[in-house]
Amino acid sequence: MTSRTSPSICRVCMNFCPVDVEIVDGVVQRVSGDRTNPIYRGYTCVKGRTQAARYTDPSRLLHTLVRRPDGTYAPIPTDEAIGAIAEKLTGIVDRFGPRSVALFGGTYMAMDSPLNLSMVDAFMTAVGSPLTFTTSTIDQPGKPLAKGFHGAWMAPSQAFDDPDVALLVGNNPFVSHQGRNGAPADFFRGLAARGGRLIVIDPRRTETAKRATLHLQPRPGEDAALLAGMIRVILAEALHDTEFVAENVTGVDALRAVVAPFTPDVVAARADVPAEDVVAAARMFGTAAKGYAAAGTGPNMTAKGTLVEYLLLCLDTLCGHWMRAGDRVRNALSLVPAAIQPDKAQALPPFPAYGYGEQLRVRGLTMTAAGLPTAAMADEILLPGEGQVRAVVSVGGNPAACVPDQLKMVEALRSLDLLVQVDIQMSPTAALADYVIASTLPFEMPGTNLMVDFLPLYANGVGLPESWAHYTPAVVDPPDGSDVIEQWRFLHRLAGRMGLQLGLYPALGEVIHIEGSEPLQLDMTQDPDTDDLLEHIHTGSRIPFTEIKQHPRGALFPDPPVHVRPRDPGWEGRLDVGNAIMLTDLGDELTAPEPEGYPFRLISRRLMHVMNAPTFAAPQTRPRHNPAYLHPADLAGLGVEAGDVVEIRSDRTAILAVAEADDTVRPGTVSISHAFGGLPGEDDADVRRAGSNPGRLVADDGVHDRFSGQPRMSNVPVRIGPAPVDRR
Ligand SMILES: Nc1nc2c(c(=O)[nH]1)N[C@H]1C(S)=C(S)[C@@H](COP(=O)(O)OP(=O)(O)OC[C@H]3O[C@@H](n4cnc5c(=O)[nH]c(N)nc54)[C@H](O)[C@@H]3O)O[C@H]1N2
Ligand SMILES: Nc1nc2c(c(=O)[nH]1)N[C@H]1C(S)=C(S)[C@@H](COP(=O)(O)OP(=O)(O)OC[C@H]3O[C@@H](n4cnc5c(=O)[nH]c(N)nc54)[C@H](O)[C@@H]3O)O[C@H]1N2
Ligand code: SF4
Ligand SMILES: [Mo]
C-alpha cells in the first residue's frame, strides 16, 4: 500500500478551499482542509470533505457514451466520439450556418479549470456562432446590468475594507459561500468585533439572518420597495455622504422624488415588516462610516433583479461606500490581468449594458453585460426560420434541469439534430444527449483559483479579503482503464477534428479587450500541455504564474501593494442614481397587480450538501430529495404532515414535492431548492428519491426581467395541496 498526501484546491464550489488530499494506492481517500492556510484556516464544508466518494462512485462515467437508435447508451472511445461529433457539427454548420450551433456553459465550466472559459470563447469564435449561453443570465444578471444604468466606481467598494455595516439582501453565505469567500464565519466575527452591524433582508430566517443585528423577514419580491424606503429615510434625514455625492453623483433629485411615496408605513404594509425596522435599517446603514450592500440570488430571481441591484448601487453611492484615493486595496487581484484592477477614485459614467450585439429572435432580447439571455435558448431551438439552433454542446452544466421552464427546454433539447453533453454522471441532460463525454474530475487536473480572484470585479462583497493565489497540479490520475477528458481539452480536440484554428486569449482578454492582449494560436495537431496554456491565460497578472506555481499550498501576495490613485485631472464622469428607466420601473412597483388564486409564494434557496444538481457523494451525505420547506402553521392549515407528498401548482404546471416543517420559513412561502428531479413525466413516482424541479413551474416567456430575460424563479405564485392519492 502506498499512501501520500498532496495539497490541492477543492473545486466543488467556487470557494476554492485549500485542501489536503490523501491518496492511497492512487485513489483519493480523504479530503480535509489545510489548517496551515492563513485565509481559510482549514475551513471546508461537507461537500468538499466527502468528495473522495465521487472518484470511485459506481455511477461515475468512466467512458464516453453514444446513444443507440433504440435509446440505450453504449460506451465508445472518446476520440471516436469526437470524430463523429466533428463530422456532424461540420455538416450542420455547412447546411444551416454557424448560428445553428449553440453552446451552454454551466457552473462547472467556471470551476474545475480556468482554461474552460477561454477555450469556450475560442471554440465558439472559430465556429463563428454568437450563441454562447451560460448560467449568468439565470443567476444574478442584475449585477452587471445595473452597473450600466448607474455607472461604476473605478476603485473597489468598501466590502473588503473593514466595513462597519453589511446589508445582505437574499444572500446566505453560510450555506452558499457566496459573499466573503474563505471561512464564512470569520467575516461575521470580524464585523462583530469591530462593533459593526449586519442587516439581512430575507423571507427565511437563514443561517446568516440568525447572526444579523437586524433581520427583516419580508414578503418575497418586495426588495425594491424596501430599498426605496431605506433610501427615502437616508435622504430625508441627510444621512448620505453629501461631499461624495456633490463631487461624483448625479440624479439625486430625481431619485428623491420617486422614493417620496415609499414612506416607512407604505413599505411596511407592502412587505409586511415593522415600519420601525425599515427606519432602523436605513439609519444603521446610513450612519456607518464604511459599509456595503449586496444581494444574492433570491432578489435577482424575482424578475426585478436589475432594479434591485440598481437600488443597492444607489445606496452604496449615496453613502459614499467606495474606496478613496490613497486607500490600500488589500485584496488586489493576483491572477487576472493587472490591467483590469480597479484602482482609481473616479466614476465611470453609465454605459450600455443591453440592446447591443446579437439580437435574439424572441422578446426583443439582446446581448447584455451579463451575456446572452439564456431564458431564450429553448425558443432559439424551437423557433423555425433563419438562425434556428440545430446543435447544442453543453459543458459543465445541466440545462435540462437548471434552465427555467423545464418543459420547454426538454422539448427543445429533444428536438435537436445533435446534443452533446460533457458530464461526470447521467444527469437529465445526459439522458437526452446523442453523446455523453465522460469528464475528468478536478483533482485529476491542474487548476488555479483564478475565478475567485476575479469575483470582486463581478460584484461588491464577493471574493477573498486578501490577495491569495493558489495553483495545484493534478494530484491523482484518472481511474485505471477509464477514458475521461478535461472539458477544455474536449473542445480543443473537437475543433482540431473540425479543421478549425483556435486562438486562446488570456483570461478575460476577449471579453474585456485588454490592450495588447493577443490570442495565442494553438497547435491543433497535438494535445497542448496544460501548464503551458495556464501560463498563457495568466499573462499580465500582478503575480507571475511561474511565481504562484512555486507555492504548493498557495500564498498571500501583498506585494507590490496596490493603492487607489486619485482622479485623473479634468475627469468629469458621474454615477447616476436617477436613471429614468430604473426610476420608472421603481415607480411602477407601487401599483403592480397581485395574482389571484395562488396563496403561496415559492422562493429559491440552496442546500448545504449539494452544489445545485445532486451529484453522487458519500452515501451519508447524499440528500434523497429537495424538501419543500413550509412553516409548521402552513402545514397544519393544509392538513399535511411533514414527510407527506404535496402538489405545488403554478399557472404553468404542477410538481410533486416532499413537505418538510421549518419554522425559519416565512408563513405563506415555500422554500425549495432547484435542479433535482428527473425528466418531466418520468419523475413523479420517484419524488421521495429523486426530488422535484421547481424550474418546471416557471414559464420562460411569462413575468421576466426585461433586460436579462430572467424569468421569475423566486416569488413564484403557487397553490399547494395534498398530492393525488395514488402519488402520496
Ligand atoms: N428554479 C431555479 N432554477 C435555477 C436556480 C434556482 O435557484 N432556482 N439557480 C440558477 C443558478 S444560480 C445556476 S448557477 C444554475 C446552475 O445550472 P447548471 O450549471 O446547469 O447546474 P449545475 O447543477 O451546477 O451543473 C452541474 C452539472 O455538472 C455536472 N458536474 C458535477 N460535478 C462536475 C465536475 O466536477 N466536472 C464536470 N465536468 N461536471 C460536473 C453535474 O453532473 C451536472 O450535470 O441553475 C439556475 N437554475
Ligand atoms: N451549498 C451550496 N452552495 C452553493 C450552491 C448550492 O447549490 N449549494 N449554489 C451556488 C450558486 S450556483 C450560486 S449562484 C450561489 C448563490 O448564493 P446565494 O444567493 O447566497 O444563495 P442562497 O443560499 O440560495 O440565498 C438566496 C436567499 O434568497 C432568499 N430569497 C428568495 N426570494 C427572495 C426575495 O424575493 N427577496 C429576498 N430578499 N430574499 C429572497 C432565500 O430565502 C435565500 O436565503 O450559491 C453557490 N453556492
Ligand atoms: S466550500 Fe466549496 S470549495 Fe470549500 S470545501 Fe465546500 S465545496 Fe469545496
Ligand atoms: Mo449560480
PDB file of N, CA and C and ligand atoms in Angstrom, residues 11 54 104-108 112 135 138-140 297 301 396-399 401-404 421-425 427 439-442 487 604-606 611-615 673-675 693-695 698 713, ligand 1:
ATOM      1  N   ARG A  11     -12.575  22.084  -5.823  1.00  0.00           N
ATOM      2  CA  ARG A  11     -13.281  22.796  -6.897  1.00  0.00           C
ATOM      3  C   ARG A  11     -14.724  22.301  -7.040  1.00  0.00           C
ATOM      4  N   ARG A  54     -16.753  10.718  -4.797  1.00  0.00           N
ATOM      5  CA  ARG A  54     -17.033  10.993  -6.208  1.00  0.00           C
ATOM      6  C   ARG A  54     -16.087  10.226  -7.132  1.00  0.00           C
ATOM      7  N   PHE A 104     -23.877  25.701 -24.334  1.00  0.00           N
ATOM      8  CA  PHE A 104     -24.352  26.030 -22.989  1.00  0.00           C
ATOM      9  C   PHE A 104     -23.220  25.763 -22.008  1.00  0.00           C
ATOM     10  N   GLY A 105     -22.890  26.752 -21.210  1.00  0.00           N
ATOM     11  CA  GLY A 105     -21.843  26.588 -20.203  1.00  0.00           C
ATOM     12  C   GLY A 105     -22.440  26.721 -18.814  1.00  0.00           C
ATOM     13  N   GLY A 106     -22.268  25.694 -17.975  1.00  0.00           N
ATOM     14  CA  GLY A 106     -22.822  25.708 -16.618  1.00  0.00           C
ATOM     15  C   GLY A 106     -21.761  26.038 -15.585  1.00  0.00           C
ATOM     16  N   THR A 107     -22.111  25.810 -14.334  1.00  0.00           N
ATOM     17  CA  THR A 107     -21.226  26.237 -13.249  1.00  0.00           C
ATOM     18  C   THR A 107     -19.866  25.534 -13.301  1.00  0.00           C
ATOM     19  N   TYR A 108     -19.848  24.270 -13.685  1.00  0.00           N
ATOM     20  CA  TYR A 108     -18.564  23.557 -13.676  1.00  0.00           C
ATOM     21  C   TYR A 108     -17.668  23.993 -14.825  1.00  0.00           C
ATOM     22  N   ASP A 112     -13.679  23.707 -12.591  1.00  0.00           N
ATOM     23  CA  ASP A 112     -12.561  22.762 -12.437  1.00  0.00           C
ATOM     24  C   ASP A 112     -11.261  23.287 -13.028  1.00  0.00           C
ATOM     25  N   THR A 135     -25.030  30.224 -17.405  1.00  0.00           N
ATOM     26  CA  THR A 135     -25.959  30.378 -16.289  1.00  0.00           C
ATOM     27  C   THR A 135     -25.999  31.824 -15.790  1.00  0.00           C
ATOM     28  N   ILE A 138     -29.314  33.493 -15.680  1.00  0.00           N
ATOM     29  CA  ILE A 138     -30.370  32.909 -14.839  1.00  0.00           C
ATOM     30  C   ILE A 138     -29.887  32.838 -13.396  1.00  0.00           C
ATOM     31  N   ASP A 139     -28.923  33.716 -13.075  1.00  0.00           N
ATOM     32  CA  ASP A 139     -28.305  33.706 -11.752  1.00  0.00           C
ATOM     33  C   ASP A 139     -28.484  35.105 -11.149  1.00  0.00           C
ATOM     34  N   GLN A 140     -27.497  35.986 -11.323  1.00  0.00           N
ATOM     35  CA  GLN A 140     -27.614  37.353 -10.802  1.00  0.00           C
ATOM     36  C   GLN A 140     -27.235  38.369 -11.872  1.00  0.00           C
ATOM     37  N   THR A 297     -28.942  35.521  -4.895  1.00  0.00           N
ATOM     38  CA  THR A 297     -29.791  35.060  -5.977  1.00  0.00           C
ATOM     39  C   THR A 297     -31.269  35.362  -5.745  1.00  0.00           C
ATOM     40  N   MET A 301     -33.876  36.735  -8.688  1.00  0.00           N
ATOM     41  CA  MET A 301     -34.763  35.777  -9.344  1.00  0.00           C
ATOM     42  C   MET A 301     -36.231  36.202  -9.293  1.00  0.00           C
ATOM     43  N   GLY A 396     -20.191  21.497 -18.483  1.00  0.00           N
ATOM     44  CA  GLY A 396     -20.209  21.928 -17.088  1.00  0.00           C
ATOM     45  C   GLY A 396     -21.566  22.339 -16.566  1.00  0.00           C
ATOM     46  N   GLY A 397     -22.624  21.974 -17.252  1.00  0.00           N
ATOM     47  CA  GLY A 397     -23.945  22.363 -16.770  1.00  0.00           C
ATOM     48  C   GLY A 397     -24.969  21.299 -17.083  1.00  0.00           C
ATOM     49  N   ASN A 398     -26.200  21.633 -16.778  1.00  0.00           N
ATOM     50  CA  ASN A 398     -27.266  20.646 -16.843  1.00  0.00           C
ATOM     51  C   ASN A 398     -28.547  21.361 -17.270  1.00  0.00           C
ATOM     52  N   PRO A 399     -28.571  21.866 -18.511  1.00  0.00           N
ATOM     53  CA  PRO A 399     -29.689  22.736 -18.917  1.00  0.00           C
ATOM     54  C   PRO A 399     -31.054  22.073 -18.778  1.00  0.00           C
ATOM     55  N   ALA A 401     -32.182  20.465 -16.450  1.00  0.00           N
ATOM     56  CA  ALA A 401     -32.686  20.553 -15.077  1.00  0.00           C
ATOM     57  C   ALA A 401     -32.635  21.975 -14.529  1.00  0.00           C
ATOM     58  N   CYS A 402     -31.741  22.805 -15.040  1.00  0.00           N
ATOM     59  CA  CYS A 402     -31.477  24.088 -14.374  1.00  0.00           C
ATOM     60  C   CYS A 402     -32.056  25.308 -15.060  1.00  0.00           C
ATOM     61  N   VAL A 403     -32.234  25.257 -16.355  1.00  0.00           N
ATOM     62  CA  VAL A 403     -32.788  26.435 -17.028  1.00  0.00           C
ATOM     63  C   VAL A 403     -34.281  26.471 -16.742  1.00  0.00           C
ATOM     64  N   PRO A 404     -34.796  27.630 -16.314  1.00  0.00           N
ATOM     65  CA  PRO A 404     -36.223  27.690 -16.005  1.00  0.00           C
ATOM     66  C   PRO A 404     -37.089  27.342 -17.219  1.00  0.00           C
ATOM     67  N   GLN A 421     -23.322  16.345 -24.419  1.00  0.00           N
ATOM     68  CA  GLN A 421     -23.252  16.735 -23.012  1.00  0.00           C
ATOM     69  C   GLN A 421     -21.936  16.229 -22.428  1.00  0.00           C
ATOM     70  N   VAL A 422     -21.159  17.147 -21.838  1.00  0.00           N
ATOM     71  CA  VAL A 422     -19.962  16.729 -21.113  1.00  0.00           C
ATOM     72  C   VAL A 422     -20.356  16.618 -19.651  1.00  0.00           C
ATOM     73  N   ASP A 423     -20.129  15.479 -19.030  1.00  0.00           N
ATOM     74  CA  ASP A 423     -20.642  15.289 -17.672  1.00  0.00           C
ATOM     75  C   ASP A 423     -19.839  14.217 -16.945  1.00  0.00           C
ATOM     76  N   ILE A 424     -20.106  14.130 -15.649  1.00  0.00           N
ATOM     77  CA  ILE A 424     -19.475  13.072 -14.855  1.00  0.00           C
ATOM     78  C   ILE A 424     -20.482  11.991 -14.492  1.00  0.00           C
ATOM     79  N   GLN A 425     -21.758  12.225 -14.810  1.00  0.00           N
ATOM     80  CA  GLN A 425     -22.808  11.270 -14.442  1.00  0.00           C
ATOM     81  C   GLN A 425     -23.953  11.381 -15.450  1.00  0.00           C
ATOM     82  N   SER A 427     -26.802  12.760 -15.921  1.00  0.00           N
ATOM     83  CA  SER A 427     -27.728  13.807 -15.489  1.00  0.00           C
ATOM     84  C   SER A 427     -28.934  13.817 -16.428  1.00  0.00           C
ATOM     85  N   SER A 439     -16.174  13.242 -18.312  1.00  0.00           N
ATOM     86  CA  SER A 439     -15.243  14.306 -17.908  1.00  0.00           C
ATOM     87  C   SER A 439     -14.318  13.866 -16.781  1.00  0.00           C
ATOM     88  N   THR A 440     -13.134  14.417 -16.808  1.00  0.00           N
ATOM     89  CA  THR A 440     -12.165  14.291 -15.724  1.00  0.00           C
ATOM     90  C   THR A 440     -12.723  14.988 -14.485  1.00  0.00           C
ATOM     91  N   LEU A 441     -12.357  14.530 -13.289  1.00  0.00           N
ATOM     92  CA  LEU A 441     -12.740  15.237 -12.054  1.00  0.00           C
ATOM     93  C   LEU A 441     -11.596  16.174 -11.628  1.00  0.00           C
ATOM     94  N   PRO A 442     -11.932  17.188 -10.816  1.00  0.00           N
ATOM     95  CA  PRO A 442     -10.964  18.251 -10.525  1.00  0.00           C
ATOM     96  C   PRO A 442      -9.571  17.797 -10.050  1.00  0.00           C
ATOM     97  N   GLN A 487     -12.738  19.156 -19.854  1.00  0.00           N
ATOM     98  CA  GLN A 487     -13.737  19.845 -20.685  1.00  0.00           C
ATOM     99  C   GLN A 487     -13.079  20.698 -21.762  1.00  0.00           C
ATOM    100  N   SER A 604     -36.637  30.645  -3.755  1.00  0.00           N
ATOM    101  CA  SER A 604     -35.427  29.870  -4.051  1.00  0.00           C
ATOM    102  C   SER A 604     -34.572  29.727  -2.797  1.00  0.00           C
ATOM    103  N   ARG A 605     -33.668  28.782  -2.826  1.00  0.00           N
ATOM    104  CA  ARG A 605     -32.737  28.562  -1.721  1.00  0.00           C
ATOM    105  C   ARG A 605     -31.629  27.621  -2.182  1.00  0.00           C
ATOM    106  N   ARG A 606     -30.602  27.457  -1.347  1.00  0.00           N
ATOM    107  CA  ARG A 606     -29.590  26.448  -1.599  1.00  0.00           C
ATOM    108  C   ARG A 606     -29.551  25.442  -0.454  1.00  0.00           C
ATOM    109  N   MET A 611     -24.177  21.029  -4.664  1.00  0.00           N
ATOM    110  CA  MET A 611     -23.912  22.216  -5.469  1.00  0.00           C
ATOM    111  C   MET A 611     -24.915  22.138  -6.612  1.00  0.00           C
ATOM    112  N   ASN A 612     -26.010  22.856  -6.493  1.00  0.00           N
ATOM    113  CA  ASN A 612     -27.117  22.799  -7.450  1.00  0.00           C
ATOM    114  C   ASN A 612     -27.588  21.359  -7.640  1.00  0.00           C
ATOM    115  N   ALA A 613     -27.344  20.783  -8.842  1.00  0.00           N
ATOM    116  CA  ALA A 613     -27.824  19.425  -9.100  1.00  0.00           C
ATOM    117  C   ALA A 613     -27.179  18.440  -8.134  1.00  0.00           C
ATOM    118  N   PRO A 614     -27.961  17.469  -7.664  1.00  0.00           N
ATOM    119  CA  PRO A 614     -27.352  16.461  -6.795  1.00  0.00           C
ATOM    120  C   PRO A 614     -26.312  15.663  -7.572  1.00  0.00           C
ATOM    121  N   THR A 615     -25.165  15.538  -6.983  1.00  0.00           N
ATOM    122  CA  THR A 615     -24.101  14.743  -7.584  1.00  0.00           C
ATOM    123  C   THR A 615     -23.860  13.603  -6.622  1.00  0.00           C
ATOM    124  N   SER A 673     -35.173  24.141  -3.099  1.00  0.00           N
ATOM    125  CA  SER A 673     -34.008  24.293  -3.981  1.00  0.00           C
ATOM    126  C   SER A 673     -34.314  23.674  -5.338  1.00  0.00           C
ATOM    127  N   HIS A 674     -33.428  23.923  -6.284  1.00  0.00           N
ATOM    128  CA  HIS A 674     -33.682  23.604  -7.692  1.00  0.00           C
ATOM    129  C   HIS A 674     -32.858  22.407  -8.151  1.00  0.00           C
ATOM    130  N   ALA A 675     -33.036  22.056  -9.417  1.00  0.00           N
ATOM    131  CA  ALA A 675     -32.149  21.116 -10.131  1.00  0.00           C
ATOM    132  C   ALA A 675     -32.264  19.665  -9.679  1.00  0.00           C
ATOM    133  N   ASN A 693     -38.416  19.418  -9.345  1.00  0.00           N
ATOM    134  CA  ASN A 693     -37.806  20.518 -10.114  1.00  0.00           C
ATOM    135  C   ASN A 693     -38.716  21.748 -10.153  1.00  0.00           C
ATOM    136  N   PRO A 694     -38.441  22.739  -9.275  1.00  0.00           N
ATOM    137  CA  PRO A 694     -39.299  23.924  -9.267  1.00  0.00           C
ATOM    138  C   PRO A 694     -39.175  24.757 -10.542  1.00  0.00           C
ATOM    139  N   GLY A 695     -38.087  24.577 -11.306  1.00  0.00           N
ATOM    140  CA  GLY A 695     -37.941  25.295 -12.580  1.00  0.00           C
ATOM    141  C   GLY A 695     -39.023  24.889 -13.579  1.00  0.00           C
ATOM    142  N   VAL A 698     -42.085  27.333 -13.936  1.00  0.00           N
ATOM    143  CA  VAL A 698     -41.825  28.677 -14.446  1.00  0.00           C
ATOM    144  C   VAL A 698     -41.949  28.694 -15.967  1.00  0.00           C
ATOM    145  N   MET A 713     -38.142  33.285 -10.973  1.00  0.00           N
ATOM    146  CA  MET A 713     -37.781  31.965 -10.464  1.00  0.00           C
ATOM    147  C   MET A 713     -37.905  31.921  -8.951  1.00  0.00           C
TER     148      MET A 713
HETATM  149  N1  LIG B   1     -35.686  27.187 -10.203  1.00  0.00           N
HETATM  150  C1  LIG B   1     -34.414  27.544 -10.081  1.00  0.00           C
HETATM  151  N2  LIG B   1     -33.580  27.353 -11.118  1.00  0.00           N
HETATM  152  C2  LIG B   1     -32.281  27.701 -11.016  1.00  0.00           C
HETATM  153  C3  LIG B   1     -31.762  28.290  -9.838  1.00  0.00           C
HETATM  154  C4  LIG B   1     -32.656  28.479  -8.730  1.00  0.00           C
HETATM  155  O1  LIG B   1     -32.286  28.966  -7.670  1.00  0.00           O
HETATM  156  N3  LIG B   1     -33.966  28.092  -8.905  1.00  0.00           N
HETATM  157  N4  LIG B   1     -30.433  28.670  -9.791  1.00  0.00           N
HETATM  158  C5  LIG B   1     -29.813  29.010 -11.046  1.00  0.00           C
HETATM  159  C6  LIG B   1     -28.358  29.164 -10.890  1.00  0.00           C
HETATM  160  S1  LIG B   1     -27.823  30.409  -9.839  1.00  0.00           S
HETATM  161  C7  LIG B   1     -27.462  28.431 -11.560  1.00  0.00           C
HETATM  162  S2  LIG B   1     -25.792  28.826 -11.470  1.00  0.00           S
HETATM  163  C8  LIG B   1     -27.886  27.348 -12.420  1.00  0.00           C
HETATM  164  C9  LIG B   1     -26.977  26.123 -12.383  1.00  0.00           C
HETATM  165  O2  LIG B   1     -27.146  25.464 -13.575  1.00  0.00           O
HETATM  166  P1  LIG B   1     -26.085  24.410 -14.103  1.00  0.00           P
HETATM  167  O3  LIG B   1     -24.731  24.980 -14.096  1.00  0.00           O
HETATM  168  O4  LIG B   1     -26.624  23.905 -15.379  1.00  0.00           O
HETATM  169  O5  LIG B   1     -26.239  23.322 -12.984  1.00  0.00           O
HETATM  170  P2  LIG B   1     -25.251  22.543 -12.066  1.00  0.00           P
HETATM  171  O6  LIG B   1     -26.083  21.646 -11.274  1.00  0.00           O
HETATM  172  O7  LIG B   1     -24.353  23.456 -11.330  1.00  0.00           O
HETATM  173  O8  LIG B   1     -24.432  21.755 -13.197  1.00  0.00           O
HETATM  174  C10 LIG B   1     -23.855  20.675 -12.830  1.00  0.00           C
HETATM  175  C11 LIG B   1     -23.615  19.741 -13.976  1.00  0.00           C
HETATM  176  O9  LIG B   1     -22.238  19.468 -13.958  1.00  0.00           O
HETATM  177  C12 LIG B   1     -22.024  18.116 -13.597  1.00  0.00           C
HETATM  178  N5  LIG B   1     -20.849  18.080 -12.700  1.00  0.00           N
HETATM  179  C13 LIG B   1     -20.816  17.988 -11.362  1.00  0.00           C
HETATM  180  N6  LIG B   1     -19.536  17.978 -10.934  1.00  0.00           N
HETATM  181  C14 LIG B   1     -18.756  18.060 -12.042  1.00  0.00           C
HETATM  182  C15 LIG B   1     -17.347  18.092 -12.259  1.00  0.00           C
HETATM  183  O10 LIG B   1     -16.537  18.067 -11.341  1.00  0.00           O
HETATM  184  N7  LIG B   1     -16.932  18.166 -13.548  1.00  0.00           N
HETATM  185  C16 LIG B   1     -17.800  18.224 -14.591  1.00  0.00           C
HETATM  186  N8  LIG B   1     -17.310  18.300 -15.816  1.00  0.00           N
HETATM  187  N9  LIG B   1     -19.126  18.201 -14.413  1.00  0.00           N
HETATM  188  C17 LIG B   1     -19.590  18.128 -13.160  1.00  0.00           C
HETATM  189  C18 LIG B   1     -23.302  17.626 -12.959  1.00  0.00           C
HETATM  190  O11 LIG B   1     -23.453  16.241 -13.154  1.00  0.00           O
HETATM  191  C19 LIG B   1     -24.354  18.459 -13.695  1.00  0.00           C
HETATM  192  O12 LIG B   1     -24.766  17.858 -14.879  1.00  0.00           O
HETATM  193  O13 LIG B   1     -29.214  26.937 -12.093  1.00  0.00           O
HETATM  194  C20 LIG B   1     -30.122  28.001 -12.162  1.00  0.00           C
HETATM  195  N10 LIG B   1     -31.472  27.494 -12.069  1.00  0.00           N
END
